[in-house]
Short mmCIF file of C-alpha atoms in Angstrom, two decimals:
data_model
loop_
_atom_site.label_atom_id
_atom_site.label_comp_id
_atom_site.label_asym_id
_atom_site.label_seq_id
_atom_site.Cartn_x
_atom_site.Cartn_y
_atom_site.Cartn_z
CA MET L 1 3.54 -0.68 4.47
CA ILE L 2 4.78 1.98 1.74
CA THR L 3 5.96 4.90 3.82
CA ARG L 4 4.83 8.56 3.02
CA GLN L 5 8.20 9.17 0.48
CA TRP L 6 6.02 8.55 -2.50
CA LEU L 7 2.91 10.71 -1.84
CA VAL L 8 5.63 13.77 -1.58
CA PRO L 9 5.74 13.77 -5.97
CA PHE L 10 2.31 14.21 -6.25
CA LEU L 11 1.68 16.63 -3.28
CA LEU L 12 4.25 19.21 -4.23
CA ILE L 13 3.32 19.86 -8.27
CA ILE L 14 3.62 23.39 -9.30
CA ALA L 15 0.75 25.25 -10.72
CA PRO L 16 1.54 27.67 -13.85
CA GLY L 17 1.81 31.24 -13.59
CA THR L 18 1.74 34.20 -15.10
CA SER L 19 4.68 36.22 -16.53
CA GLY L 20 6.26 38.96 -14.73
CA PHE L 21 5.66 37.26 -10.54
CA THR L 22 8.55 37.15 -8.90
CA LEU L 23 9.76 34.33 -6.53
CA ARG L 24 9.55 34.15 -3.42
CA ASP L 25 11.31 32.44 -0.30
CA VAL L 26 9.59 29.30 0.35
CA ASP L 27 10.00 28.64 4.21
CA ILE L 28 7.44 26.23 5.36
CA THR L 29 9.09 26.49 8.86
CA ASN L 30 6.45 28.92 9.51
CA TRP L 31 4.11 28.24 7.55
CA ASN L 32 0.61 30.63 7.98
CA TYR L 33 -1.67 28.02 5.47
CA GLY L 34 -4.39 30.16 4.20
CA LYS L 35 -2.00 33.36 3.43
CA ASP L 36 1.12 31.96 2.70
CA SER L 37 -0.17 29.23 0.37
CA VAL L 38 -2.25 31.49 -1.79
CA ASP L 39 1.55 33.69 -2.52
CA LEU L 40 2.96 30.50 -4.01
CA ILE L 41 0.20 29.61 -6.05
CA GLU L 42 0.74 33.20 -7.22
CA GLY L 43 4.50 33.61 -6.87
CA ILE L 44 5.82 30.08 -8.64
CA PRO L 45 5.92 30.53 -12.69
CA GLY L 46 4.55 27.65 -14.93
CA SER L 47 7.73 25.95 -15.72
CA LEU L 48 10.29 24.82 -13.34
CA ASP L 49 13.81 24.15 -14.45
CA PRO L 50 15.33 21.47 -11.20
CA SER L 51 18.47 24.44 -10.66
CA SER L 52 15.84 27.42 -10.22
CA PRO L 53 15.99 29.55 -7.09
CA VAL L 54 13.05 28.65 -6.13
CA VAL L 55 13.26 24.89 -6.51
CA GLY L 56 16.23 25.18 -4.24
CA ARG L 57 14.46 26.51 -1.88
CA LEU L 58 11.70 24.32 -1.66
CA ARG L 59 14.05 21.22 -1.10
CA ARG L 60 15.79 22.71 1.83
CA SER L 61 12.35 23.41 3.31
CA ILE L 62 11.08 20.06 2.42
CA LEU L 63 14.49 18.05 4.07
CA ASP L 64 13.94 20.42 7.10
CA VAL L 65 10.19 19.90 7.64
CA GLY L 66 9.30 16.85 6.28
CA PHE L 67 6.09 15.52 4.58
CA SER L 68 3.77 17.82 6.53
CA CYS L 69 0.04 18.13 6.47
CA THR L 70 0.14 21.07 5.26
CA ILE L 71 2.43 20.82 2.22
CA CYS L 72 -0.07 18.10 1.59
CA GLU L 73 -2.91 20.79 1.33
CA ILE L 74 -0.95 23.00 -0.49
CA GLY L 75 0.08 20.41 -2.79
CA VAL L 76 -3.32 19.41 -3.61
CA ASN L 77 -4.36 23.10 -4.09
CA LEU L 78 -1.85 23.60 -6.47
CA LEU L 79 -3.00 20.24 -7.98
CA ARG L 80 -6.20 21.61 -8.30
CA VAL L 81 -5.27 25.12 -9.87
CA HIS L 82 -3.55 23.61 -13.19
CA THR L 83 -5.59 21.29 -13.77
CA ASN L 84 -8.13 24.37 -14.09
CA ALA L 85 -5.28 25.81 -16.03
CA GLY L 86 -5.94 22.76 -19.04
CA LEU L 87 -2.42 21.22 -18.25
CA THR L 88 -1.90 18.10 -20.10
CA ASP L 89 -1.19 14.83 -17.87
CA GLU L 90 2.40 14.62 -19.41
CA GLU L 91 2.87 18.55 -18.44
CA VAL L 92 2.11 17.65 -15.08
CA MET L 93 4.32 14.46 -14.51
CA GLY L 94 7.02 16.71 -15.79
CA GLN L 95 6.61 18.93 -13.25
CA ILE L 96 5.95 15.89 -11.17
CA LYS L 97 9.60 14.72 -12.10
CA VAL L 98 10.75 18.13 -10.82
CA PHE L 99 9.87 17.95 -7.20
CA CYS L 100 10.56 14.03 -6.76
CA MET L 101 13.92 14.31 -8.04
CA LEU L 102 14.23 17.21 -4.99
CA GLN L 103 15.03 13.13 -3.04
CA LEU L 104 15.09 10.56 -5.29
CA SER L 105 17.51 9.95 -8.51
CA ALA L 106 16.16 10.27 -12.49
CA GLU L 107 15.53 6.93 -12.84
CA VAL L 108 13.11 6.20 -9.74
CA CYS L 109 11.71 9.54 -10.35
CA ASP L 110 11.35 8.15 -14.01
CA GLY L 111 9.69 5.02 -12.99
CA VAL L 112 7.55 7.08 -9.77
CA ASN L 113 5.50 8.90 -12.98
CA ARG L 114 5.31 5.33 -15.16
CA VAL L 115 3.84 3.29 -12.14
CA PHE L 116 1.80 6.10 -10.05
CA ALA L 117 1.23 9.29 -12.22
CA PRO L 118 -1.65 8.23 -13.91
CA GLU L 119 -3.71 6.83 -11.71
CA VAL L 120 -3.13 9.73 -8.95
CA ILE L 121 -3.83 12.63 -11.44
CA TYR L 122 -6.87 10.70 -12.87
CA ILE L 123 -8.55 10.04 -9.21
CA LEU L 124 -7.66 13.96 -8.09
CA LYS L 125 -8.78 15.30 -10.85
CA ARG L 126 -12.23 13.66 -9.99
CA VAL L 127 -12.51 14.38 -5.68
CA LYS L 128 -14.69 16.36 -4.82
CA THR L 129 -13.38 16.86 -1.56
CA THR L 130 -12.04 20.12 -0.28
CA SER L 131 -7.65 19.49 0.17
CA SER L 132 -8.36 18.85 4.03
CA GLN L 133 -10.25 16.31 3.75
CA ILE L 134 -8.34 14.82 1.37
CA CYS L 135 -5.09 14.93 3.46
CA GLY L 136 -6.73 14.30 6.86
CA MET L 137 -7.75 10.86 5.32
CA ILE L 138 -3.86 10.09 3.91
CA MET L 139 -2.01 11.62 6.59
CA GLY L 140 -3.98 10.27 9.42
CA ASP L 141 -2.83 11.47 13.23
CA ALA L 142 -0.61 13.97 11.21
CA CYS L 143 -3.74 16.04 10.49
CA ASN L 144 -6.25 17.13 12.36
CA TYR L 145 -9.37 15.44 11.41
CA VAL L 146 -12.13 16.96 8.86
CA ASP L 147 -15.19 15.42 8.69
CA ASN L 148 -15.99 13.94 5.20
CA PRO L 149 -19.94 13.51 4.78
CA SER L 150 -19.23 11.78 1.59
CA HIS L 151 -17.38 8.87 3.66
CA ASP L 152 -20.56 8.66 5.83
CA TRP L 153 -22.59 5.21 4.92
CA LYS L 154 -24.78 3.08 5.96
CA ILE L 155 -24.54 -0.86 6.66
CA SER L 156 -27.55 -3.47 7.61
CA LEU L 157 -27.23 -4.70 11.26
CA PRO L 158 -28.95 -8.63 12.20
CA PRO L 159 -31.80 -7.34 14.36
CA ILE L 160 -31.07 -10.41 16.52
CA LYS L 161 -30.01 -9.74 20.01
CA LYS L 162 -28.76 -12.38 21.76
CA PRO L 163 -28.13 -12.01 25.71
CA LEU L 164 -24.17 -11.36 26.58
CA GLN L 165 -22.29 -14.68 28.12
CA ALA L 166 -19.46 -14.44 30.10
CA SER L 167 -16.49 -16.70 28.20
CA GLU L 168 -15.22 -19.63 30.19
CA MET L 169 -11.77 -19.84 30.54
CA ALA L 170 -9.82 -22.25 28.78
CA LYS L 171 -8.92 -25.57 31.34
CA PRO L 172 -5.30 -26.86 31.28
CA GLU L 173 -5.91 -30.20 29.73
CA VAL L 174 -7.34 -28.66 26.72
CA LYS L 175 -5.78 -30.04 23.97
CA THR L 176 -4.22 -26.89 21.78
CA LEU L 177 -2.81 -26.73 18.46
CA LYS L 178 0.48 -24.90 16.44
CA VAL L 179 -0.28 -22.35 14.29
CA LEU L 180 2.96 -20.58 12.08
CA HIS L 181 2.24 -17.09 11.24
CA ILE L 182 4.17 -15.53 8.01
CA SER L 183 4.19 -12.24 7.13
CA ASP L 184 5.86 -9.86 5.08
CA THR L 185 8.55 -11.74 3.27
CA HIS L 186 9.27 -9.67 0.16
CA TYR L 187 11.36 -12.05 -1.73
CA ASP L 188 13.68 -9.84 -4.05
CA PRO L 189 14.24 -12.17 -7.07
CA LEU L 190 17.15 -9.64 -7.80
CA TYR L 191 18.84 -9.48 -4.48
CA GLU L 192 22.60 -9.69 -5.63
CA GLU L 193 25.32 -11.05 -2.74
CA GLY L 194 27.93 -8.14 -2.42
CA ALA L 195 25.41 -5.30 -3.95
CA ASN L 196 25.70 -1.97 -2.66
CA ALA L 197 23.26 -1.82 -0.27
CA ASP L 198 23.91 1.64 0.95
CA CYS L 199 22.45 3.18 -2.75
CA GLY L 200 20.45 6.03 -3.28
CA ASP L 201 17.24 4.52 -3.88
CA PRO L 202 14.52 3.31 -1.63
CA LEU L 203 15.77 -0.07 -2.22
CA CYS L 204 19.53 -1.52 -3.01
CA CYS L 205 21.27 -4.31 -2.67
CA ARG L 206 20.72 -5.47 -6.65
CA ALA L 207 23.24 -5.15 -9.07
CA SER L 208 21.50 -2.11 -10.35
CA SER L 209 22.58 -0.66 -6.78
CA GLY L 210 26.19 0.07 -7.91
CA ARG L 211 29.64 -0.77 -6.24
CA PRO L 212 29.29 -0.08 -2.60
CA ALA L 213 31.46 2.10 -1.89
CA SER L 214 33.45 -0.21 0.85
CA PRO L 215 33.60 -4.07 1.36
CA GLY L 216 31.24 -3.61 4.90
CA ALA L 217 29.11 -1.90 2.15
CA GLY L 218 28.47 -5.03 0.25
CA ALA L 219 24.68 -6.88 0.61
CA GLY L 220 25.40 -9.69 2.39
CA LYS L 221 24.73 -13.67 2.13
CA TRP L 222 21.51 -13.88 3.90
CA GLY L 223 20.20 -10.61 3.68
CA ASP L 224 21.15 -7.03 5.04
CA TYR L 225 19.39 -4.81 7.26
CA ARG L 226 19.96 -1.58 5.29
CA LYS L 227 17.79 -1.02 2.00
CA CYS L 228 17.41 -4.43 1.26
CA ASP L 229 14.42 -7.41 0.86
CA THR L 230 14.70 -11.05 1.10
CA PRO L 231 17.10 -13.46 -1.21
CA LYS L 232 15.76 -16.44 -2.36
CA ARG L 233 18.27 -18.63 0.02
CA THR L 234 16.97 -17.06 3.42
CA LEU L 235 13.16 -17.80 2.00
CA ASP L 236 14.37 -21.49 1.06
CA HIS L 237 16.05 -22.02 4.41
CA MET L 238 13.48 -19.94 6.43
CA LEU L 239 10.82 -21.98 5.27
CA GLN L 240 13.18 -25.61 5.36
CA HIS L 241 13.63 -24.50 8.68
CA ILE L 242 10.48 -24.86 9.83
CA GLN L 243 9.62 -27.22 8.20
CA GLU L 244 12.60 -30.08 9.94
CA THR L 245 11.50 -27.96 13.31
CA HIS L 246 7.82 -27.96 13.86
CA PRO L 247 6.51 -30.63 12.10
CA ASP L 248 3.35 -30.94 13.92
CA ILE L 249 1.92 -27.26 12.42
CA ALA L 250 -1.98 -27.27 12.28
CA TYR L 251 -2.58 -24.91 10.23
CA ILE L 252 -0.73 -21.29 8.67
CA ILE L 253 -1.91 -17.79 8.80
CA TRP L 254 -0.27 -15.67 5.69
CA THR L 255 -0.54 -12.39 5.40
CA GLY L 256 0.42 -11.16 2.60
CA ASP L 257 3.23 -8.66 1.07
CA LEU L 258 4.91 -10.37 -1.57
CA PRO L 259 6.82 -8.54 -3.98
CA PRO L 260 9.82 -6.43 -3.04
CA HIS L 261 10.06 -2.90 -2.39
CA ASP L 262 11.06 -1.49 -5.58
CA SER L 263 7.74 0.14 -5.89
CA TRP L 264 8.92 2.96 -8.47
CA ASN L 265 9.53 -0.44 -10.59
CA GLN L 266 6.61 -2.95 -10.76
CA THR L 267 4.44 -4.32 -13.20
CA ARG L 268 1.64 -6.20 -13.12
CA GLU L 269 3.16 -9.32 -14.83
CA GLU L 270 6.02 -8.57 -11.84
CA ASN L 271 4.01 -8.92 -9.00
CA LEU L 272 1.66 -12.11 -10.12
CA ASP L 273 5.25 -14.00 -11.34
CA ASN L 274 6.20 -12.99 -7.07
CA LEU L 275 2.84 -14.41 -6.06
CA ARG L 276 2.99 -17.62 -7.99
CA ALA L 277 6.49 -17.97 -6.55
CA THR L 278 6.14 -17.52 -3.72
CA VAL L 279 2.93 -19.94 -2.96
CA ALA L 280 4.86 -22.43 -5.46
CA GLU L 281 7.62 -21.94 -2.75
CA MET L 282 5.20 -22.36 0.53
CA THR L 283 3.24 -25.29 -1.39
CA GLU L 284 6.58 -27.19 -1.29
CA ALA L 285 7.42 -26.80 1.59
CA PHE L 286 4.00 -27.88 3.41
CA PRO L 287 2.71 -29.63 0.98
CA ASN L 288 0.37 -31.49 3.65
CA VAL L 289 -0.14 -28.13 5.98
CA SER L 290 -3.55 -26.03 5.25
CA ILE L 291 -2.67 -22.58 4.14
CA PHE L 292 -5.47 -19.61 4.89
CA PRO L 293 -3.99 -16.82 3.28
CA ALA L 294 -4.88 -12.66 3.41
CA LEU L 295 -4.14 -10.49 1.00
CA GLY L 296 -1.04 -7.55 1.33
CA ASN L 297 -0.57 -4.18 0.11
CA HIS L 298 2.23 -4.35 -1.96
CA GLU L 299 0.60 -7.22 -4.07
CA SER L 300 -0.60 -4.41 -6.56
CA ALA L 301 0.71 -2.33 -8.75
CA PRO L 302 1.19 0.15 -8.25
CA VAL L 303 1.27 -0.52 -4.59
CA ASN L 304 -1.63 0.21 -1.96
CA SER L 305 -3.92 0.96 -5.29
CA PHE L 306 -7.18 -0.99 -5.00
CA PRO L 307 -10.10 0.48 -7.04
CA THR L 308 -13.01 0.09 -6.15
CA LYS L 309 -16.15 -0.70 -8.45
CA TYR L 310 -16.28 3.01 -9.81
CA ALA L 311 -12.76 2.85 -11.31
CA PRO L 312 -13.10 2.43 -14.69
CA SER L 313 -11.90 -0.54 -16.41
CA GLU L 314 -8.87 0.26 -17.65
CA TYR L 315 -7.75 0.49 -13.67
CA ASN L 316 -9.65 -2.46 -12.51
CA ILE L 317 -7.99 -5.04 -9.94
CA PHE L 318 -9.82 -8.12 -11.03
CA TRP L 319 -5.94 -9.05 -12.71
CA LEU L 320 -4.89 -9.56 -9.13
CA TYR L 321 -7.94 -11.08 -7.62
CA ASP L 322 -8.56 -13.81 -10.03
CA GLU L 323 -4.71 -14.58 -9.99
CA LEU L 324 -5.01 -15.27 -6.11
CA ASP L 325 -8.44 -17.36 -6.66
CA LYS L 326 -6.04 -19.54 -8.72
CA GLN L 327 -2.96 -20.10 -6.43
CA TRP L 328 -5.43 -20.13 -3.40
CA GLN L 329 -7.99 -22.75 -4.83
CA ARG L 330 -5.49 -25.37 -3.44
CA TRP L 331 -6.38 -24.36 0.30
CA LEU L 332 -9.72 -23.28 0.37
CA PRO L 333 -13.04 -24.65 -0.56
CA ARG L 334 -14.67 -24.08 -3.91
CA GLY L 335 -16.89 -22.37 -2.08
CA ALA L 336 -14.79 -19.58 -1.20
CA SER L 337 -13.95 -18.47 -5.06
CA GLY L 338 -16.87 -15.98 -5.15
CA THR L 339 -15.62 -13.30 -2.38
CA VAL L 340 -11.97 -13.87 -3.57
CA LYS L 341 -12.47 -13.25 -7.14
CA ARG L 342 -14.73 -10.63 -6.06
CA GLY L 343 -12.69 -8.61 -3.74
CA ALA L 344 -10.04 -10.99 -1.78
CA PHE L 345 -11.96 -12.04 1.33
CA TYR L 346 -13.51 -15.31 2.25
CA SER L 347 -14.93 -17.10 4.82
CA VAL L 348 -13.84 -21.05 5.65
CA LEU L 349 -14.82 -23.19 8.65
CA VAL L 350 -11.25 -24.86 9.55
CA ARG L 351 -12.89 -27.66 11.93
CA PRO L 352 -16.11 -28.45 13.50
CA ALA L 353 -16.86 -24.98 15.51
CA PHE L 354 -13.94 -23.00 14.47
CA ARG L 355 -14.06 -20.49 11.21
CA ILE L 356 -11.11 -18.43 10.05
CA ILE L 357 -12.41 -15.25 7.92
CA SER L 358 -9.70 -13.42 5.38
CA VAL L 359 -10.40 -10.03 4.97
CA ASN L 360 -9.17 -7.21 2.47
CA THR L 361 -7.64 -4.17 4.59
CA ASN L 362 -6.46 -2.08 1.66
CA TYR L 363 -10.23 -1.32 0.98
CA CYS L 364 -9.58 0.82 4.43
CA ASN L 365 -5.97 1.58 4.01
CA ASP L 366 -5.56 5.11 3.73
CA LYS L 367 -2.73 5.30 0.90
CA ASN L 368 -5.37 3.80 -1.50
CA PHE L 369 -6.43 6.86 -3.15
CA TRP L 370 -9.99 5.14 -5.33
CA LEU L 371 -11.32 5.91 -1.55
CA LEU L 372 -10.83 9.51 -2.05
CA ILE L 373 -13.21 8.95 -4.81
CA ASN L 374 -15.94 6.51 -3.37
CA SER L 375 -14.75 4.82 0.07
CA THR L 376 -18.49 3.60 0.67
CA ASP L 377 -18.38 -0.34 1.85
CA PRO L 378 -15.63 -1.43 -1.52
CA ALA L 379 -17.27 -4.96 -2.99
CA ASP L 380 -19.47 -4.82 -0.02
CA GLU L 381 -17.22 -6.70 2.39
CA LEU L 382 -18.07 -5.05 5.04
CA GLN L 383 -21.54 -5.62 4.95
CA TRP L 384 -20.72 -8.90 3.78
CA LEU L 385 -18.56 -9.46 7.06
CA ILE L 386 -21.66 -8.51 9.23
CA ASP L 387 -23.15 -11.40 7.85
CA GLU L 388 -20.51 -13.99 8.47
CA LEU L 389 -20.29 -13.02 11.50
CA GLN L 390 -24.09 -13.54 12.21
CA GLY L 391 -23.72 -16.99 10.81
CA ALA L 392 -21.43 -17.79 12.82
CA GLU L 393 -22.92 -17.14 15.78
CA ASN L 394 -25.63 -18.68 15.63
CA ARG L 395 -24.09 -21.88 14.90
CA SER L 396 -21.88 -21.07 18.22
CA GLU L 397 -18.69 -21.19 16.47
CA LYS L 398 -15.46 -19.36 17.59
CA VAL L 399 -14.26 -16.85 14.88
CA HIS L 400 -10.11 -15.83 13.68
CA ILE L 401 -10.35 -13.07 11.61
CA ILE L 402 -7.13 -12.42 10.12
CA GLY L 403 -5.74 -9.17 7.72
CA HIS L 404 -2.60 -7.68 6.67
#
């Protein structure tokens, strides 16, 4: 999953002010949200120089406190102020970059703007809920929950009532299956042994990470526990070892997160290439084993972005779902194609009386900003799941639900 580090540049966007205002100290360690956020909005000029005193004070406050619920609510309010004042998206992105560079490099911040800003600006301009409700969803436990009626919706439950029956414990002599679960491979095709593993970017161990300050700062041959993802040789060796050591695997559960963590620098095509390459690796390693995949949050570009049917065509997610359908067809029955292309979920009978249901958990991911516009059962997945479970119960099937 992605960290909150990426939220800071979008929610700390400074509103336009009027000439003549004085700059106030920005100390959010003892923040009175109702009064102090208003003072901040009124006290910050429309165009900020990264070297200005107010930016320095904000930087110190952010680093001292971290990304809190208070900062989130202030940022959302500020964004709405400047939106009402008519700033262009380009002007907003300029302010995003100023605040992004409080924590990250200019190169990374340019990528943040290129990859994330258009969608985030589009979404937050159209959200009708309050700042508290928005941050309650984005921040989760860090904020007190604020009821949001727009996220209340109804689903239909089957009218069938079946008496509860106590489950029977499996007998010791019952035959068991060996199942392999693989997740979060995060294969990085640009990993380079000896590259700087301790750079200032969110992801290192690449030629672009610069020279290591010392031999110990260099990336290892098989990977590195610092800010690095998985080199190809490690993925290859892992799959080969599993294949040789466990020839009796009945089937594989593969629960996503394939691309590396360079989220500021990804394109749709790069993520699709990573998907194709990793699927090819899995197919080569396990040619005769059934694989049941699930979608991770990193497969999309931008990360965590899984638009609902309310998104305009330029933002739709079918570029990913169509490719998933092509790649997953080698393992799934033809009947699964419809729901994979609709929402990257499916149901499959593995063997008599045993079914696997793979769900797309990104439609309940609190970092999926598209849910702020409308979260009503995206792709009708929950209603579909209810119907699938009822059908399985009617057929006396056991069900294993998988997801990222």
